[in-house]
Amino acid sequence: MTPDASQPAVALLAEMAQRLQAEPDLEQTLAAALDYAVAAVGADDAGVLLVHSGSRIESVAATAPVIEKVDQLQLEVAEGPCLSAFVTDRSYRIADTLTDTRWPTWSSLVVPLGIRSVIGVQLGTATADLGALNLFGAAPEQFGDEDVAVAQFLADHVSVALAHAKREANLALAVDSRTVIGQAQGILMERYSLDPQQAFSVLRRYSQDRNIKLRQVAEEVIGGHPL
């Protein structure tokens, strides 16, 4: 169900909180979050920057291709309201990118792309910094202080849903990796008459010698690559 921007913000956010928890994976959680973010504050577009492995930041979701470019530019020039929101744990609002002086390089690059108003709020929980939720408007002065407060409230709910989705994704990946490694062990056991521990030791030694992940070694064995 697509959120209706005419709904009162409180009702919209309550509906969002329920829907996000029901989304089956990280990608659909992000897509739903952006739909609600746009509707809740009357934005034209939205995007999400996520942190991977504690340091790598990536643009992972956007409502339009131009927003992917806008978010990517923040990473390329190492400045912007959404990047600052993540780094400083604060919310930022740009009334007009044409006149704002806090992120001059980035602002000068996005004005020609039709971005004039911006809100950047951090995504995070008590135990993890997740990234930033970014809202964009084509008109100057499109967002006020109330919109920033709504965006922050929304970001709090999105953060909980994202943290849950990431845990589920990591769990699924871990289970899949164990399955792949187990298959490779079985192949080595049959091929070389090894017991399970010996087969795992071969995989681990090959992984260490080549400095590649154990899962990659297992995939090579399954693919028929000789060790």
PDB file of N, CA and C in Angstrom, residues 52-126:
ATOM      1  N   HIS A  52      28.484   0.302   6.275  1.00  0.00           N
ATOM      2  CA  HIS A  52      28.827  -1.111   6.249  1.00  0.00           C
ATOM      3  C   HIS A  52      30.159  -1.327   6.962  1.00  0.00           C
ATOM      4  N   SER A  53      30.227  -2.375   7.739  1.00  0.00           N
ATOM      5  CA  SER A  53      31.471  -2.758   8.425  1.00  0.00           C
ATOM      6  C   SER A  53      32.070  -1.623   9.240  1.00  0.00           C
ATOM      7  N   GLY A  54      31.207  -0.763   9.769  1.00  0.00           N
ATOM      8  CA  GLY A  54      31.664   0.270  10.684  1.00  0.00           C
ATOM      9  C   GLY A  54      32.239   1.514  10.054  1.00  0.00           C
ATOM     10  N   SER A  55      32.558   1.486   8.741  1.00  0.00           N
ATOM     11  CA  SER A  55      33.202   2.669   8.165  1.00  0.00           C
ATOM     12  C   SER A  55      32.766   2.968   6.731  1.00  0.00           C
ATOM     13  N   ARG A  56      32.562   1.945   5.922  1.00  0.00           N
ATOM     14  CA  ARG A  56      32.210   2.192   4.524  1.00  0.00           C
ATOM     15  C   ARG A  56      30.764   2.660   4.421  1.00  0.00           C
ATOM     16  N   ILE A  57      30.565   3.812   3.771  1.00  0.00           N
ATOM     17  CA  ILE A  57      29.239   4.401   3.621  1.00  0.00           C
ATOM     18  C   ILE A  57      28.805   4.269   2.166  1.00  0.00           C
ATOM     19  N   GLU A  58      27.553   3.871   1.967  1.00  0.00           N
ATOM     20  CA  GLU A  58      27.068   3.609   0.618  1.00  0.00           C
ATOM     21  C   GLU A  58      25.646   4.122   0.460  1.00  0.00           C
ATOM     22  N   SER A  59      25.361   4.684  -0.711  1.00  0.00           N
ATOM     23  CA  SER A  59      23.989   5.040  -1.065  1.00  0.00           C
ATOM     24  C   SER A  59      23.276   3.769  -1.483  1.00  0.00           C
ATOM     25  N   VAL A  60      22.258   3.358  -0.700  1.00  0.00           N
ATOM     26  CA  VAL A  60      21.650   2.048  -0.921  1.00  0.00           C
ATOM     27  C   VAL A  60      20.200   2.102  -1.394  1.00  0.00           C
ATOM     28  N   ALA A  61      19.563   3.268  -1.286  1.00  0.00           N
ATOM     29  CA  ALA A  61      18.167   3.360  -1.705  1.00  0.00           C
ATOM     30  C   ALA A  61      17.849   4.803  -2.065  1.00  0.00           C
ATOM     31  N   ALA A  62      17.029   4.977  -3.091  1.00  0.00           N
ATOM     32  CA  ALA A  62      16.641   6.314  -3.522  1.00  0.00           C
ATOM     33  C   ALA A  62      15.327   6.224  -4.285  1.00  0.00           C
ATOM     34  N   THR A  63      14.543   7.286  -4.226  1.00  0.00           N
ATOM     35  CA  THR A  63      13.253   7.301  -4.909  1.00  0.00           C
ATOM     36  C   THR A  63      13.373   7.692  -6.373  1.00  0.00           C
ATOM     37  N   ALA A  64      14.552   8.152  -6.801  1.00  0.00           N
ATOM     38  CA  ALA A  64      14.767   8.540  -8.192  1.00  0.00           C
ATOM     39  C   ALA A  64      16.249   8.449  -8.503  1.00  0.00           C
ATOM     40  N   PRO A  65      16.609   8.189  -9.754  1.00  0.00           N
ATOM     41  CA  PRO A  65      18.027   8.096 -10.117  1.00  0.00           C
ATOM     42  C   PRO A  65      18.835   9.333  -9.756  1.00  0.00           C
ATOM     43  N   VAL A  66      18.237  10.513  -9.867  1.00  0.00           N
ATOM     44  CA  VAL A  66      18.976  11.733  -9.550  1.00  0.00           C
ATOM     45  C   VAL A  66      19.373  11.765  -8.079  1.00  0.00           C
ATOM     46  N   ILE A  67      18.580  11.148  -7.225  1.00  0.00           N
ATOM     47  CA  ILE A  67      18.889  11.135  -5.793  1.00  0.00           C
ATOM     48  C   ILE A  67      20.075  10.229  -5.517  1.00  0.00           C
ATOM     49  N   GLU A  68      20.215   9.152  -6.265  1.00  0.00           N
ATOM     50  CA  GLU A  68      21.410   8.326  -6.134  1.00  0.00           C
ATOM     51  C   GLU A  68      22.654   9.161  -6.424  1.00  0.00           C
ATOM     52  N   LYS A  69      22.574  10.012  -7.449  1.00  0.00           N
ATOM     53  CA  LYS A  69      23.705  10.880  -7.792  1.00  0.00           C
ATOM     54  C   LYS A  69      23.945  11.920  -6.703  1.00  0.00           C
ATOM     55  N   VAL A  70      22.852  12.500  -6.199  1.00  0.00           N
ATOM     56  CA  VAL A  70      22.963  13.515  -5.144  1.00  0.00           C
ATOM     57  C   VAL A  70      23.635  12.942  -3.906  1.00  0.00           C
ATOM     58  N   ASP A  71      23.226  11.739  -3.506  1.00  0.00           N
ATOM     59  CA  ASP A  71      23.834  11.107  -2.330  1.00  0.00           C
ATOM     60  C   ASP A  71      25.269  10.680  -2.615  1.00  0.00           C
ATOM     61  N   GLN A  72      25.518  10.169  -3.804  1.00  0.00           N
ATOM     62  CA  GLN A  72      26.869   9.753  -4.156  1.00  0.00           C
ATOM     63  C   GLN A  72      27.820  10.945  -4.166  1.00  0.00           C
ATOM     64  N   LEU A  73      27.332  12.110  -4.557  1.00  0.00           N
ATOM     65  CA  LEU A  73      28.177  13.311  -4.567  1.00  0.00           C
ATOM     66  C   LEU A  73      28.651  13.664  -3.155  1.00  0.00           C
ATOM     67  N   GLN A  74      27.814  13.413  -2.154  1.00  0.00           N
ATOM     68  CA  GLN A  74      28.237  13.684  -0.780  1.00  0.00           C
ATOM     69  C   GLN A  74      29.449  12.828  -0.415  1.00  0.00           C
ATOM     70  N   LEU A  75      29.428  11.576  -0.871  1.00  0.00           N
ATOM     71  CA  LEU A  75      30.547  10.684  -0.577  1.00  0.00           C
ATOM     72  C   LEU A  75      31.789  11.087  -1.371  1.00  0.00           C
ATOM     73  N   GLU A  76      31.583  11.538  -2.607  1.00  0.00           N
ATOM     74  CA  GLU A  76      32.723  11.896  -3.455  1.00  0.00           C
ATOM     75  C   GLU A  76      33.433  13.162  -2.973  1.00  0.00           C
ATOM     76  N   VAL A  77      32.665  14.171  -2.537  1.00  0.00           N
ATOM     77  CA  VAL A  77      33.291  15.431  -2.100  1.00  0.00           C
ATOM     78  C   VAL A  77      33.470  15.478  -0.581  1.00  0.00           C
ATOM     79  N   ALA A  78      33.017  14.413   0.095  1.00  0.00           N
ATOM     80  CA  ALA A  78      33.177  14.285   1.554  1.00  0.00           C
ATOM     81  C   ALA A  78      32.543  15.439   2.317  1.00  0.00           C
ATOM     82  N   GLU A  79      31.378  15.874   1.857  1.00  0.00           N
ATOM     83  CA  GLU A  79      30.621  16.872   2.613  1.00  0.00           C
ATOM     84  C   GLU A  79      29.164  16.821   2.181  1.00  0.00           C
ATOM     85  N   GLY A  80      28.293  17.299   3.064  1.00  0.00           N
ATOM     86  CA  GLY A  80      26.866  17.343   2.777  1.00  0.00           C
ATOM     87  C   GLY A  80      26.075  17.180   4.055  1.00  0.00           C
ATOM     88  N   PRO A  81      24.830  17.624   4.079  1.00  0.00           N
ATOM     89  CA  PRO A  81      24.035  17.583   5.306  1.00  0.00           C
ATOM     90  C   PRO A  81      23.749  16.175   5.797  1.00  0.00           C
ATOM     91  N   CYS A  82      23.584  15.241   4.880  1.00  0.00           N
ATOM     92  CA  CYS A  82      23.248  13.880   5.271  1.00  0.00           C
ATOM     93  C   CYS A  82      24.472  13.147   5.807  1.00  0.00           C
ATOM     94  N   LEU A  83      25.599  13.413   5.210  1.00  0.00           N
ATOM     95  CA  LEU A  83      26.849  12.852   5.722  1.00  0.00           C
ATOM     96  C   LEU A  83      27.153  13.431   7.098  1.00  0.00           C
ATOM     97  N   SER A  84      26.927  14.724   7.270  1.00  0.00           N
ATOM     98  CA  SER A  84      27.145  15.360   8.571  1.00  0.00           C
ATOM     99  C   SER A  84      26.181  14.823   9.615  1.00  0.00           C
ATOM    100  N   ALA A  85      24.941  14.530   9.206  1.00  0.00           N
ATOM    101  CA  ALA A  85      23.956  13.991  10.152  1.00  0.00           C
ATOM    102  C   ALA A  85      24.446  12.672  10.731  1.00  0.00           C
ATOM    103  N   PHE A  86      25.044  11.850   9.888  1.00  0.00           N
ATOM    104  CA  PHE A  86      25.571  10.574  10.367  1.00  0.00           C
ATOM    105  C   PHE A  86      26.770  10.778  11.293  1.00  0.00           C
ATOM    106  N   VAL A  87      27.690  11.650  10.886  1.00  0.00           N
ATOM    107  CA  VAL A  87      28.945  11.827  11.618  1.00  0.00           C
ATOM    108  C   VAL A  87      28.719  12.499  12.968  1.00  0.00           C
ATOM    109  N   THR A  88      27.814  13.476  13.028  1.00  0.00           N
ATOM    110  CA  THR A  88      27.662  14.289  14.238  1.00  0.00           C
ATOM    111  C   THR A  88      26.460  13.912  15.097  1.00  0.00           C
ATOM    112  N   ASP A  89      25.638  12.956  14.620  1.00  0.00           N
ATOM    113  CA  ASP A  89      24.439  12.567  15.363  1.00  0.00           C
ATOM    114  C   ASP A  89      23.500  13.752  15.556  1.00  0.00           C
ATOM    115  N   ARG A  90      23.361  14.552  14.515  1.00  0.00           N
ATOM    116  CA  ARG A  90      22.444  15.695  14.547  1.00  0.00           C
ATOM    117  C   ARG A  90      21.577  15.680  13.300  1.00  0.00           C
ATOM    118  N   SER A  91      20.517  16.491  13.332  1.00  0.00           N
ATOM    119  CA  SER A  91      19.680  16.684  12.151  1.00  0.00           C
ATOM    120  C   SER A  91      20.040  18.012  11.502  1.00  0.00           C
ATOM    121  N   TYR A  92      19.990  18.053  10.182  1.00  0.00           N
ATOM    122  CA  TYR A  92      20.334  19.278   9.457  1.00  0.00           C
ATOM    123  C   TYR A  92      19.239  19.611   8.452  1.00  0.00           C
ATOM    124  N   ARG A  93      19.000  20.898   8.296  1.00  0.00           N
ATOM    125  CA  ARG A  93      18.050  21.369   7.286  1.00  0.00           C
ATOM    126  C   ARG A  93      18.705  22.448   6.447  1.00  0.00           C
ATOM    127  N   ILE A  94      18.588  22.321   5.152  1.00  0.00           N
ATOM    128  CA  ILE A  94      19.028  23.372   4.238  1.00  0.00           C
ATOM    129  C   ILE A  94      17.780  24.045   3.692  1.00  0.00           C
ATOM    130  N   ALA A  95      17.642  25.326   3.961  1.00  0.00           N
ATOM    131  CA  ALA A  95      16.499  26.077   3.443  1.00  0.00           C
ATOM    132  C   ALA A  95      16.620  26.274   1.935  1.00  0.00           C
ATOM    133  N   ASP A  96      17.860  26.523   1.477  1.00  0.00           N
ATOM    134  CA  ASP A  96      18.081  26.727   0.048  1.00  0.00           C
ATOM    135  C   ASP A  96      19.550  26.425  -0.276  1.00  0.00           C
ATOM    136  N   THR A  97      19.765  25.422  -1.081  1.00  0.00           N
ATOM    137  CA  THR A  97      21.140  25.063  -1.445  1.00  0.00           C
ATOM    138  C   THR A  97      21.834  26.170  -2.235  1.00  0.00           C
ATOM    139  N   LEU A  98      21.047  27.057  -2.813  1.00  0.00           N
ATOM    140  CA  LEU A  98      21.637  28.143  -3.596  1.00  0.00           C
ATOM    141  C   LEU A  98      22.366  29.144  -2.712  1.00  0.00           C
ATOM    142  N   THR A  99      21.918  29.278  -1.455  1.00  0.00           N
ATOM    143  CA  THR A  99      22.498  30.285  -0.567  1.00  0.00           C
ATOM    144  C   THR A  99      23.179  29.710   0.670  1.00  0.00           C
ATOM    145  N   ASP A 100      22.956  28.438   0.976  1.00  0.00           N
ATOM    146  CA  ASP A 100      23.568  27.834   2.159  1.00  0.00           C
ATOM    147  C   ASP A 100      25.088  27.736   1.964  1.00  0.00           C
ATOM    148  N   THR A 101      25.835  28.044   3.034  1.00  0.00           N
ATOM    149  CA  THR A 101      27.304  28.086   2.929  1.00  0.00           C
ATOM    150  C   THR A 101      28.006  26.983   3.725  1.00  0.00           C
ATOM    151  N   ARG A 102      27.268  26.089   4.351  1.00  0.00           N
ATOM    152  CA  ARG A 102      27.898  25.086   5.206  1.00  0.00           C
ATOM    153  C   ARG A 102      28.566  23.974   4.406  1.00  0.00           C
ATOM    154  N   TRP A 103      28.018  23.617   3.271  1.00  0.00           N
ATOM    155  CA  TRP A 103      28.587  22.572   2.423  1.00  0.00           C
ATOM    156  C   TRP A 103      28.665  23.114   0.990  1.00  0.00           C
ATOM    157  N   PRO A 104      29.529  24.082   0.769  1.00  0.00           N
ATOM    158  CA  PRO A 104      29.508  24.848  -0.492  1.00  0.00           C
ATOM    159  C   PRO A 104      29.774  24.017  -1.744  1.00  0.00           C
ATOM    160  N   THR A 105      30.707  23.075  -1.667  1.00  0.00           N
ATOM    161  CA  THR A 105      31.023  22.288  -2.859  1.00  0.00           C
ATOM    162  C   THR A 105      29.848  21.413  -3.262  1.00  0.00           C
ATOM    163  N   TRP A 106      29.305  20.698  -2.291  1.00  0.00           N
ATOM    164  CA  TRP A 106      28.172  19.820  -2.581  1.00  0.00           C
ATOM    165  C   TRP A 106      26.957  20.618  -3.037  1.00  0.00           C
ATOM    166  N   SER A 107      26.658  21.721  -2.347  1.00  0.00           N
ATOM    167  CA  SER A 107      25.491  22.529  -2.709  1.00  0.00           C
ATOM    168  C   SER A 107      25.596  23.042  -4.145  1.00  0.00           C
ATOM    169  N   SER A 108      26.781  23.470  -4.536  1.00  0.00           N
ATOM    170  CA  SER A 108      26.945  24.000  -5.893  1.00  0.00           C
ATOM    171  C   SER A 108      26.731  22.924  -6.951  1.00  0.00           C
ATOM    172  N   LEU A 109      26.951  21.659  -6.579  1.00  0.00           N
ATOM    173  CA  LEU A 109      26.783  20.563  -7.531  1.00  0.00           C
ATOM    174  C   LEU A 109      25.329  20.098  -7.643  1.00  0.00           C
ATOM    175  N   VAL A 110      24.543  20.272  -6.568  1.00  0.00           N
ATOM    176  CA  VAL A 110      23.171  19.754  -6.601  1.00  0.00           C
ATOM    177  C   VAL A 110      22.142  20.792  -7.038  1.00  0.00           C
ATOM    178  N   VAL A 111      22.488  22.069  -6.977  1.00  0.00           N
ATOM    179  CA  VAL A 111      21.555  23.098  -7.461  1.00  0.00           C
ATOM    180  C   VAL A 111      21.177  22.839  -8.920  1.00  0.00           C
ATOM    181  N   PRO A 112      22.146  22.576  -9.816  1.00  0.00           N
ATOM    182  CA  PRO A 112      21.768  22.291 -11.205  1.00  0.00           C
ATOM    183  C   PRO A 112      20.941  21.015 -11.373  1.00  0.00           C
ATOM    184  N   LEU A 113      20.954  20.156 -10.355  1.00  0.00           N
ATOM    185  CA  LEU A 113      20.170  18.924 -10.413  1.00  0.00           C
ATOM    186  C   LEU A 113      18.752  19.113  -9.891  1.00  0.00           C
ATOM    187  N   GLY A 114      18.406  20.324  -9.498  1.00  0.00           N
ATOM    188  CA  GLY A 114      17.052  20.622  -9.045  1.00  0.00           C
ATOM    189  C   GLY A 114      16.816  20.393  -7.574  1.00  0.00           C
ATOM    190  N   ILE A 115      17.878  20.334  -6.781  1.00  0.00           N
ATOM    191  CA  ILE A 115      17.756  20.138  -5.335  1.00  0.00           C
ATOM    192  C   ILE A 115      17.951  21.475  -4.640  1.00  0.00           C
ATOM    193  N   ARG A 116      16.897  21.956  -3.984  1.00  0.00           N
ATOM    194  CA  ARG A 116      17.000  23.257  -3.311  1.00  0.00           C
ATOM    195  C   ARG A 116      16.783  23.153  -1.793  1.00  0.00           C
ATOM    196  N   SER A 117      15.951  22.220  -1.347  1.00  0.00           N
ATOM    197  CA  SER A 117      15.698  22.039   0.089  1.00  0.00           C
ATOM    198  C   SER A 117      16.117  20.637   0.512  1.00  0.00           C
ATOM    199  N   VAL A 118      16.698  20.530   1.728  1.00  0.00           N
ATOM    200  CA  VAL A 118      17.217  19.234   2.179  1.00  0.00           C
ATOM    201  C   VAL A 118      17.013  19.073   3.682  1.00  0.00           C
ATOM    202  N   ILE A 119      16.684  17.852   4.089  1.00  0.00           N
ATOM    203  CA  ILE A 119      16.742  17.455   5.496  1.00  0.00           C
ATOM    204  C   ILE A 119      17.614  16.204   5.570  1.00  0.00           C
ATOM    205  N   GLY A 120      18.551  16.190   6.495  1.00  0.00           N
ATOM    206  CA  GLY A 120      19.368  15.011   6.749  1.00  0.00           C
ATOM    207  C   GLY A 120      19.278  14.631   8.212  1.00  0.00           C
ATOM    208  N   VAL A 121      18.866  13.395   8.501  1.00  0.00           N
ATOM    209  CA  VAL A 121      18.761  12.932   9.888  1.00  0.00           C
ATOM    210  C   VAL A 121      19.477  11.593  10.033  1.00  0.00           C
ATOM    211  N   GLN A 122      20.083  11.387  11.189  1.00  0.00           N
ATOM    212  CA  GLN A 122      20.822  10.158  11.412  1.00  0.00           C
ATOM    213  C   GLN A 122      19.891   8.973  11.605  1.00  0.00           C
ATOM    214  N   LEU A 123      20.313   7.817  11.099  1.00  0.00           N
ATOM    215  CA  LEU A 123      19.670   6.541  11.390  1.00  0.00           C
ATOM    216  C   LEU A 123      20.585   5.784  12.339  1.00  0.00           C
ATOM    217  N   GLY A 124      20.041   5.359  13.471  1.00  0.00           N
ATOM    218  CA  GLY A 124      20.865   4.642  14.426  1.00  0.00           C
ATOM    219  C   GLY A 124      20.057   4.173  15.609  1.00  0.00           C
ATOM    220  N   THR A 125      20.619   3.222  16.327  1.00  0.00           N
ATOM    221  CA  THR A 125      20.020   2.722  17.559  1.00  0.00           C
ATOM    222  C   THR A 125      20.989   2.975  18.704  1.00  0.00           C
ATOM    223  N   ALA A 126      20.630   2.522  19.888  1.00  0.00           N
ATOM    224  CA  ALA A 126      21.499   2.721  21.043  1.00  0.00           C
ATOM    225  C   ALA A 126      22.817   1.971  20.892  1.00  0.00           C
TER     226      ALA A 126
END
